[in-house]
Amino acid sequence: MDVRPDDLSDSPPTRSGRARPRGRGYASGDARRTRILNIALQEFAENGYRGTSLARIAERAELTQAGLLHHFRSKQELLVAVLDLRDRMDMAHLDLAELPLGGAAVLAKFTELAGHNQAIPGLVQLFTVLTGEAVTTDHPAHGWARDRYARLRASVTASLEAGVASGELRADVDPAAVAAQIFAMMDGLQLQWLLDPEHVDMAALFGDYAEHLLRRIRA
């Protein structure tokens, strides 16, 4: 299933979901599942998890609620599917498979990601809204958000450790602390940019931060 960023825009989705001729059942099922994910992403981004209803998603997808539950057995399962989709798209762009990269290279990756994220405000809003909600332990995305941050911090820490080991970065650099700071800056800028995009240039500000950080930690 291939969902492109432009499929996840704020514009209303095209109408589909009606019966298809026999022989196209699998294609029709995949298309309907993709449509549900697109709509659910928009609803979660706009209303959060608790403010989103399966009935509203089903209505927009031109399905009954029972029809929606045929594809996703619960609202929680749908949320996890949306978060996994958003994460796969983000990670595909960041390409963390190349890690460890070293200090300059990993900061360049995140600077590129900040620019990419400015072109996909709906996905950034989804992440910001749901991770903000997920700080409470009873939220269904709590474990996902905690594990995601732990996994990403570990990946970036490994790149910074590689930079220290190679002599690129100073020996007294604390890779784990710097990794946490990078994510704090990225997420803080995303929030400010969502609130005031005309006055907060997320990509430029993160690029400036990355340059200053690299000068501070470079050997």
PDB file of C-alpha atoms in Angstrom:
ATOM      1  CA  MET A   1       0.000   0.000   0.000  1.00  0.00           C
ATOM      2  CA  ASP A   2       1.603   3.245  -1.129  1.00  0.00           C
ATOM      3  CA  VAL A   3       0.295   6.457   0.412  1.00  0.00           C
ATOM      4  CA  ARG A   4       1.985   9.587  -0.855  1.00  0.00           C
ATOM      5  CA  PRO A   5       2.269  12.845   1.105  1.00  0.00           C
ATOM      6  CA  ASP A   6       0.009  14.639  -1.393  1.00  0.00           C
ATOM      7  CA  ASP A   7      -2.707  12.074  -0.674  1.00  0.00           C
ATOM      8  CA  LEU A   8      -2.683  13.351   2.903  1.00  0.00           C
ATOM      9  CA  SER A   9      -3.336  17.018   2.210  1.00  0.00           C
ATOM     10  CA  ASP A  10      -6.085  19.060   3.830  1.00  0.00           C
ATOM     11  CA  SER A  11      -8.184  18.996   0.668  1.00  0.00           C
ATOM     12  CA  PRO A  12     -11.287  16.769   0.701  1.00  0.00           C
ATOM     13  CA  PRO A  13     -10.593  13.243  -0.552  1.00  0.00           C
ATOM     14  CA  THR A  14     -12.107  12.112  -3.820  1.00  0.00           C
ATOM     15  CA  ARG A  15     -15.295  10.113  -3.562  1.00  0.00           C
ATOM     16  CA  SER A  16     -14.858   6.358  -3.865  1.00  0.00           C
ATOM     17  CA  GLY A  17     -15.631   3.257  -1.866  1.00  0.00           C
ATOM     18  CA  ARG A  18     -18.629   2.055  -3.856  1.00  0.00           C
ATOM     19  CA  ALA A  19     -18.889  -1.493  -5.124  1.00  0.00           C
ATOM     20  CA  ARG A  20     -16.351  -2.519  -7.782  1.00  0.00           C
ATOM     21  CA  PRO A  21     -16.744  -5.235 -10.383  1.00  0.00           C
ATOM     22  CA  ARG A  22     -15.851  -8.769  -9.322  1.00  0.00           C
ATOM     23  CA  GLY A  23     -12.225  -9.664  -9.844  1.00  0.00           C
ATOM     24  CA  ARG A  24     -10.981  -6.392  -8.365  1.00  0.00           C
ATOM     25  CA  GLY A  25     -11.787  -7.216  -4.759  1.00  0.00           C
ATOM     26  CA  TYR A  26      -8.254  -7.050  -3.462  1.00  0.00           C
ATOM     27  CA  ALA A  27      -7.506  -3.789  -5.262  1.00  0.00           C
ATOM     28  CA  SER A  28     -10.791  -2.331  -4.049  1.00  0.00           C
ATOM     29  CA  GLY A  29     -10.059  -3.429  -0.474  1.00  0.00           C
ATOM     30  CA  ASP A  30      -6.592  -1.858  -0.517  1.00  0.00           C
ATOM     31  CA  ALA A  31      -7.947   1.370  -1.993  1.00  0.00           C
ATOM     32  CA  ARG A  32     -10.686   1.559   0.628  1.00  0.00           C
ATOM     33  CA  ARG A  33      -8.213   0.907   3.447  1.00  0.00           C
ATOM     34  CA  THR A  34      -5.946   3.649   2.070  1.00  0.00           C
ATOM     35  CA  ARG A  35      -8.910   6.032   1.882  1.00  0.00           C
ATOM     36  CA  ILE A  36      -9.839   5.286   5.491  1.00  0.00           C
ATOM     37  CA  LEU A  37      -6.252   5.962   6.604  1.00  0.00           C
ATOM     38  CA  ASN A  38      -6.168   9.269   4.704  1.00  0.00           C
ATOM     39  CA  ILE A  39      -9.404  10.436   6.302  1.00  0.00           C
ATOM     40  CA  ALA A  40      -8.448   9.175   9.762  1.00  0.00           C
ATOM     41  CA  LEU A  41      -5.125  11.016   9.527  1.00  0.00           C
ATOM     42  CA  GLN A  42      -6.937  14.279   8.802  1.00  0.00           C
ATOM     43  CA  GLU A  43      -9.472  13.713  11.596  1.00  0.00           C
ATOM     44  CA  PHE A  44      -6.852  12.797  14.209  1.00  0.00           C
ATOM     45  CA  ALA A  45      -4.712  15.781  13.173  1.00  0.00           C
ATOM     46  CA  GLU A  46      -7.641  18.194  13.469  1.00  0.00           C
ATOM     47  CA  ASN A  47      -9.413  16.772  16.534  1.00  0.00           C
ATOM     48  CA  GLY A  48      -6.942  14.571  18.401  1.00  0.00           C
ATOM     49  CA  TYR A  49      -7.671  10.999  19.396  1.00  0.00           C
ATOM     50  CA  ARG A  50     -10.397  11.694  21.932  1.00  0.00           C
ATOM     51  CA  GLY A  51     -12.147  14.235  19.713  1.00  0.00           C
ATOM     52  CA  THR A  52     -12.283  11.910  16.701  1.00  0.00           C
ATOM     53  CA  SER A  53     -15.163   9.503  16.200  1.00  0.00           C
ATOM     54  CA  LEU A  54     -15.291   6.353  14.098  1.00  0.00           C
ATOM     55  CA  ALA A  55     -18.756   7.414  12.983  1.00  0.00           C
ATOM     56  CA  ARG A  56     -17.359  10.607  11.436  1.00  0.00           C
ATOM     57  CA  ILE A  57     -14.525   8.734   9.694  1.00  0.00           C
ATOM     58  CA  ALA A  58     -16.986   6.143   8.354  1.00  0.00           C
ATOM     59  CA  GLU A  59     -19.314   8.894   7.104  1.00  0.00           C
ATOM     60  CA  ARG A  60     -16.512  10.646   5.232  1.00  0.00           C
ATOM     61  CA  ALA A  61     -15.361   7.336   3.764  1.00  0.00           C
ATOM     62  CA  GLU A  62     -18.950   6.582   2.664  1.00  0.00           C
ATOM     63  CA  LEU A  63     -19.035   3.429   4.763  1.00  0.00           C
ATOM     64  CA  THR A  64     -21.135   2.180   7.608  1.00  0.00           C
ATOM     65  CA  GLN A  65     -19.366   1.976  10.944  1.00  0.00           C
ATOM     66  CA  ALA A  66     -19.557  -1.815  10.625  1.00  0.00           C
ATOM     67  CA  GLY A  67     -17.880  -1.512   7.227  1.00  0.00           C
ATOM     68  CA  LEU A  68     -15.094   0.569   8.738  1.00  0.00           C
ATOM     69  CA  LEU A  69     -14.600  -1.978  11.526  1.00  0.00           C
ATOM     70  CA  HIS A  70     -14.165  -4.660   8.866  1.00  0.00           C
ATOM     71  CA  HIS A  71     -10.869  -2.982   7.949  1.00  0.00           C
ATOM     72  CA  PHE A  72      -9.853  -1.747  11.419  1.00  0.00           C
ATOM     73  CA  ARG A  73     -11.287  -3.571  14.402  1.00  0.00           C
ATOM     74  CA  SER A  74     -11.213  -0.583  16.752  1.00  0.00           C
ATOM     75  CA  LYS A  75     -10.428   3.117  16.965  1.00  0.00           C
ATOM     76  CA  GLN A  76      -7.194   2.222  18.751  1.00  0.00           C
ATOM     77  CA  GLU A  77      -6.122  -0.118  15.935  1.00  0.00           C
ATOM     78  CA  LEU A  78      -6.872   2.616  13.398  1.00  0.00           C
ATOM     79  CA  LEU A  79      -4.804   5.118  15.386  1.00  0.00           C
ATOM     80  CA  VAL A  80      -1.823   2.763  15.501  1.00  0.00           C
ATOM     81  CA  ALA A  81      -2.105   2.174  11.736  1.00  0.00           C
ATOM     82  CA  VAL A  82      -2.134   5.929  11.081  1.00  0.00           C
ATOM     83  CA  LEU A  83       0.860   6.524  13.353  1.00  0.00           C
ATOM     84  CA  ASP A  84       2.799   3.672  11.766  1.00  0.00           C
ATOM     85  CA  LEU A  85       2.044   5.076   8.310  1.00  0.00           C
ATOM     86  CA  ARG A  86       3.193   8.555   9.297  1.00  0.00           C
ATOM     87  CA  ASP A  87       6.339   7.130  10.875  1.00  0.00           C
ATOM     88  CA  ARG A  88       7.217   5.031   7.805  1.00  0.00           C
ATOM     89  CA  MET A  89       6.882   8.071   5.561  1.00  0.00           C
ATOM     90  CA  ASP A  90       9.052  10.174   7.877  1.00  0.00           C
ATOM     91  CA  MET A  91      11.696   7.498   8.280  1.00  0.00           C
ATOM     92  CA  ALA A  92      11.781   6.823   4.533  1.00  0.00           C
ATOM     93  CA  HIS A  93      12.689  10.471   3.998  1.00  0.00           C
ATOM     94  CA  LEU A  94      15.179  10.609   6.862  1.00  0.00           C
ATOM     95  CA  ASP A  95      16.689   7.245   5.845  1.00  0.00           C
ATOM     96  CA  LEU A  96      17.937   6.254   9.279  1.00  0.00           C
ATOM     97  CA  ALA A  97      18.991   2.905   7.810  1.00  0.00           C
ATOM     98  CA  GLU A  98      22.294   4.594   6.957  1.00  0.00           C
ATOM     99  CA  LEU A  99      23.121   5.260  10.610  1.00  0.00           C
ATOM    100  CA  PRO A 100      25.529   5.686  12.252  1.00  0.00           C
ATOM    101  CA  LEU A 101      26.504   8.678  10.157  1.00  0.00           C
ATOM    102  CA  GLY A 102      28.709  10.902  12.304  1.00  0.00           C
ATOM    103  CA  GLY A 103      27.884  14.333  13.671  1.00  0.00           C
ATOM    104  CA  ALA A 104      27.793  16.552  10.580  1.00  0.00           C
ATOM    105  CA  ALA A 105      25.957  13.995   8.471  1.00  0.00           C
ATOM    106  CA  VAL A 106      23.216  13.303  10.999  1.00  0.00           C
ATOM    107  CA  LEU A 107      22.611  17.026  11.531  1.00  0.00           C
ATOM    108  CA  ALA A 108      22.403  17.495   7.760  1.00  0.00           C
ATOM    109  CA  LYS A 109      19.757  14.746   7.631  1.00  0.00           C
ATOM    110  CA  PHE A 110      17.636  16.498  10.247  1.00  0.00           C
ATOM    111  CA  THR A 111      18.032  19.872   8.564  1.00  0.00           C
ATOM    112  CA  GLU A 112      16.759  18.285   5.355  1.00  0.00           C
ATOM    113  CA  LEU A 113      13.870  16.706   7.271  1.00  0.00           C
ATOM    114  CA  ALA A 114      12.851  20.098   8.706  1.00  0.00           C
ATOM    115  CA  GLY A 115      12.566  21.455   5.172  1.00  0.00           C
ATOM    116  CA  HIS A 116      10.620  18.407   4.054  1.00  0.00           C
ATOM    117  CA  ASN A 117       8.196  18.755   6.965  1.00  0.00           C
ATOM    118  CA  GLN A 118       7.296  22.313   5.949  1.00  0.00           C
ATOM    119  CA  ALA A 119       5.719  20.834   2.826  1.00  0.00           C
ATOM    120  CA  ILE A 120       3.502  18.395   4.791  1.00  0.00           C
ATOM    121  CA  PRO A 121       1.735  20.446   7.498  1.00  0.00           C
ATOM    122  CA  GLY A 122      -1.031  17.880   7.924  1.00  0.00           C
ATOM    123  CA  LEU A 123       1.407  15.155   8.933  1.00  0.00           C
ATOM    124  CA  VAL A 124       3.314  17.489  11.239  1.00  0.00           C
ATOM    125  CA  GLN A 125       0.068  18.543  12.915  1.00  0.00           C
ATOM    126  CA  LEU A 126      -0.948  14.907  13.356  1.00  0.00           C
ATOM    127  CA  PHE A 127       2.341  14.117  15.087  1.00  0.00           C
ATOM    128  CA  THR A 128       2.232  17.219  17.281  1.00  0.00           C
ATOM    129  CA  VAL A 129      -1.375  16.768  18.392  1.00  0.00           C
ATOM    130  CA  LEU A 130      -1.123  13.059  19.136  1.00  0.00           C
ATOM    131  CA  THR A 131       2.250  13.119  20.880  1.00  0.00           C
ATOM    132  CA  GLY A 132       0.972  15.990  23.033  1.00  0.00           C
ATOM    133  CA  GLU A 133      -2.040  13.906  24.023  1.00  0.00           C
ATOM    134  CA  ALA A 134       0.087  10.793  24.524  1.00  0.00           C
ATOM    135  CA  VAL A 135       1.919  12.128  27.577  1.00  0.00           C
ATOM    136  CA  THR A 136      -0.874  10.617  29.691  1.00  0.00           C
ATOM    137  CA  THR A 137      -0.286   6.938  30.396  1.00  0.00           C
ATOM    138  CA  ASP A 138      -3.873   5.953  29.549  1.00  0.00           C
ATOM    139  CA  HIS A 139      -3.622   7.279  25.969  1.00  0.00           C
ATOM    140  CA  PRO A 140      -3.448   4.463  23.380  1.00  0.00           C
ATOM    141  CA  ALA A 141      -0.447   6.116  21.681  1.00  0.00           C
ATOM    142  CA  HIS A 142       1.540   6.525  24.913  1.00  0.00           C
ATOM    143  CA  GLY A 143       3.676   3.423  24.402  1.00  0.00           C
ATOM    144  CA  TRP A 144       4.149   4.182  20.716  1.00  0.00           C
ATOM    145  CA  ALA A 145       5.360   7.731  21.409  1.00  0.00           C
ATOM    146  CA  ARG A 146       7.667   6.702  24.260  1.00  0.00           C
ATOM    147  CA  ASP A 147       9.207   3.859  22.261  1.00  0.00           C
ATOM    148  CA  ARG A 148       9.566   6.020  19.159  1.00  0.00           C
ATOM    149  CA  TYR A 149      11.513   8.687  21.001  1.00  0.00           C
ATOM    150  CA  ALA A 150      13.694   6.073  22.693  1.00  0.00           C
ATOM    151  CA  ARG A 151      14.440   4.401  19.358  1.00  0.00           C
ATOM    152  CA  LEU A 152      15.245   7.659  17.573  1.00  0.00           C
ATOM    153  CA  ARG A 153      17.389   8.999  20.403  1.00  0.00           C
ATOM    154  CA  ALA A 154      19.344   5.743  20.387  1.00  0.00           C
ATOM    155  CA  SER A 155      19.906   5.984  16.622  1.00  0.00           C
ATOM    156  CA  VAL A 156      21.120   9.574  16.740  1.00  0.00           C
ATOM    157  CA  THR A 157      23.217   8.847  19.832  1.00  0.00           C
ATOM    158  CA  ALA A 158      24.963   6.079  17.852  1.00  0.00           C
ATOM    159  CA  SER A 159      25.801   8.555  15.064  1.00  0.00           C
ATOM    160  CA  LEU A 160      27.207  11.083  17.512  1.00  0.00           C
ATOM    161  CA  GLU A 161      29.200   8.358  19.264  1.00  0.00           C
ATOM    162  CA  ALA A 162      30.643   7.431  15.876  1.00  0.00           C
ATOM    163  CA  GLY A 163      31.628  11.073  15.424  1.00  0.00           C
ATOM    164  CA  VAL A 164      33.415  11.080  18.787  1.00  0.00           C
ATOM    165  CA  ALA A 165      35.170   7.785  18.018  1.00  0.00           C
ATOM    166  CA  SER A 166      36.403   9.056  14.641  1.00  0.00           C
ATOM    167  CA  GLY A 167      37.732  12.291  16.119  1.00  0.00           C
ATOM    168  CA  GLU A 168      35.171  14.411  14.248  1.00  0.00           C
ATOM    169  CA  LEU A 169      33.523  15.480  17.516  1.00  0.00           C
ATOM    170  CA  ARG A 170      35.075  16.471  20.824  1.00  0.00           C
ATOM    171  CA  ALA A 171      35.812  13.677  23.272  1.00  0.00           C
ATOM    172  CA  ASP A 172      33.837  15.385  26.049  1.00  0.00           C
ATOM    173  CA  VAL A 173      30.593  15.500  24.044  1.00  0.00           C
ATOM    174  CA  ASP A 174      27.674  13.655  25.671  1.00  0.00           C
ATOM    175  CA  PRO A 175      26.013  11.984  22.640  1.00  0.00           C
ATOM    176  CA  ALA A 176      22.824  10.999  24.471  1.00  0.00           C
ATOM    177  CA  ALA A 177      22.273  14.522  25.802  1.00  0.00           C
ATOM    178  CA  VAL A 178      22.920  16.117  22.411  1.00  0.00           C
ATOM    179  CA  ALA A 179      20.524  13.653  20.731  1.00  0.00           C
ATOM    180  CA  ALA A 180      17.761  14.622  23.167  1.00  0.00           C
ATOM    181  CA  GLN A 181      18.467  18.315  22.500  1.00  0.00           C
ATOM    182  CA  ILE A 182      18.160  17.795  18.729  1.00  0.00           C
ATOM    183  CA  PHE A 183      14.681  16.290  19.091  1.00  0.00           C
ATOM    184  CA  ALA A 184      13.656  18.978  21.575  1.00  0.00           C
ATOM    185  CA  MET A 185      14.635  21.677  19.065  1.00  0.00           C
ATOM    186  CA  MET A 186      12.927  19.914  16.155  1.00  0.00           C
ATOM    187  CA  ASP A 187       9.659  19.360  18.034  1.00  0.00           C
ATOM    188  CA  GLY A 188       9.634  22.842  19.577  1.00  0.00           C
ATOM    189  CA  LEU A 189      10.113  24.483  16.188  1.00  0.00           C
ATOM    190  CA  GLN A 190       7.377  22.313  14.673  1.00  0.00           C
ATOM    191  CA  LEU A 191       4.927  23.498  17.329  1.00  0.00           C
ATOM    192  CA  GLN A 192       5.822  27.179  16.869  1.00  0.00           C
ATOM    193  CA  TRP A 193       5.657  26.822  13.077  1.00  0.00           C
ATOM    194  CA  LEU A 194       2.197  25.240  13.229  1.00  0.00           C
ATOM    195  CA  LEU A 195       0.973  28.102  15.416  1.00  0.00           C
ATOM    196  CA  ASP A 196       2.562  30.914  13.380  1.00  0.00           C
ATOM    197  CA  PRO A 197       3.961  29.719  10.018  1.00  0.00           C
ATOM    198  CA  GLU A 198       4.294  33.259   8.650  1.00  0.00           C
ATOM    199  CA  HIS A 199       6.820  34.234  11.309  1.00  0.00           C
ATOM    200  CA  VAL A 200       8.561  30.955  12.114  1.00  0.00           C
ATOM    201  CA  ASP A 201      10.710  29.474   9.353  1.00  0.00           C
ATOM    202  CA  MET A 202      11.221  26.015  10.788  1.00  0.00           C
ATOM    203  CA  ALA A 203      13.765  24.841   8.198  1.00  0.00           C
ATOM    204  CA  ALA A 204      15.921  27.971   8.381  1.00  0.00           C
ATOM    205  CA  LEU A 205      15.885  28.091  12.181  1.00  0.00           C
ATOM    206  CA  PHE A 206      16.761  24.424  12.532  1.00  0.00           C
ATOM    207  CA  GLY A 207      19.543  24.867   9.976  1.00  0.00           C
ATOM    208  CA  ASP A 208      20.982  27.745  12.045  1.00  0.00           C
ATOM    209  CA  TYR A 209      20.744  25.656  15.206  1.00  0.00           C
ATOM    210  CA  ALA A 210      22.486  22.706  13.530  1.00  0.00           C
ATOM    211  CA  GLU A 211      25.347  24.949  12.364  1.00  0.00           C
ATOM    212  CA  HIS A 212      25.836  26.455  15.839  1.00  0.00           C
ATOM    213  CA  LEU A 213      25.624  23.024  17.477  1.00  0.00           C
ATOM    214  CA  LEU A 214      28.182  21.527  15.121  1.00  0.00           C
ATOM    215  CA  ARG A 215      30.606  24.389  15.764  1.00  0.00           C
ATOM    216  CA  ARG A 216      30.206  23.815  19.509  1.00  0.00           C
ATOM    217  CA  ILE A 217      30.785  20.054  19.480  1.00  0.00           C
ATOM    218  CA  ARG A 218      33.225  19.662  16.593  1.00  0.00           C
ATOM    219  CA  ALA A 219      36.800  18.709  17.546  1.00  0.00           C
TER     220      ALA A 219
END
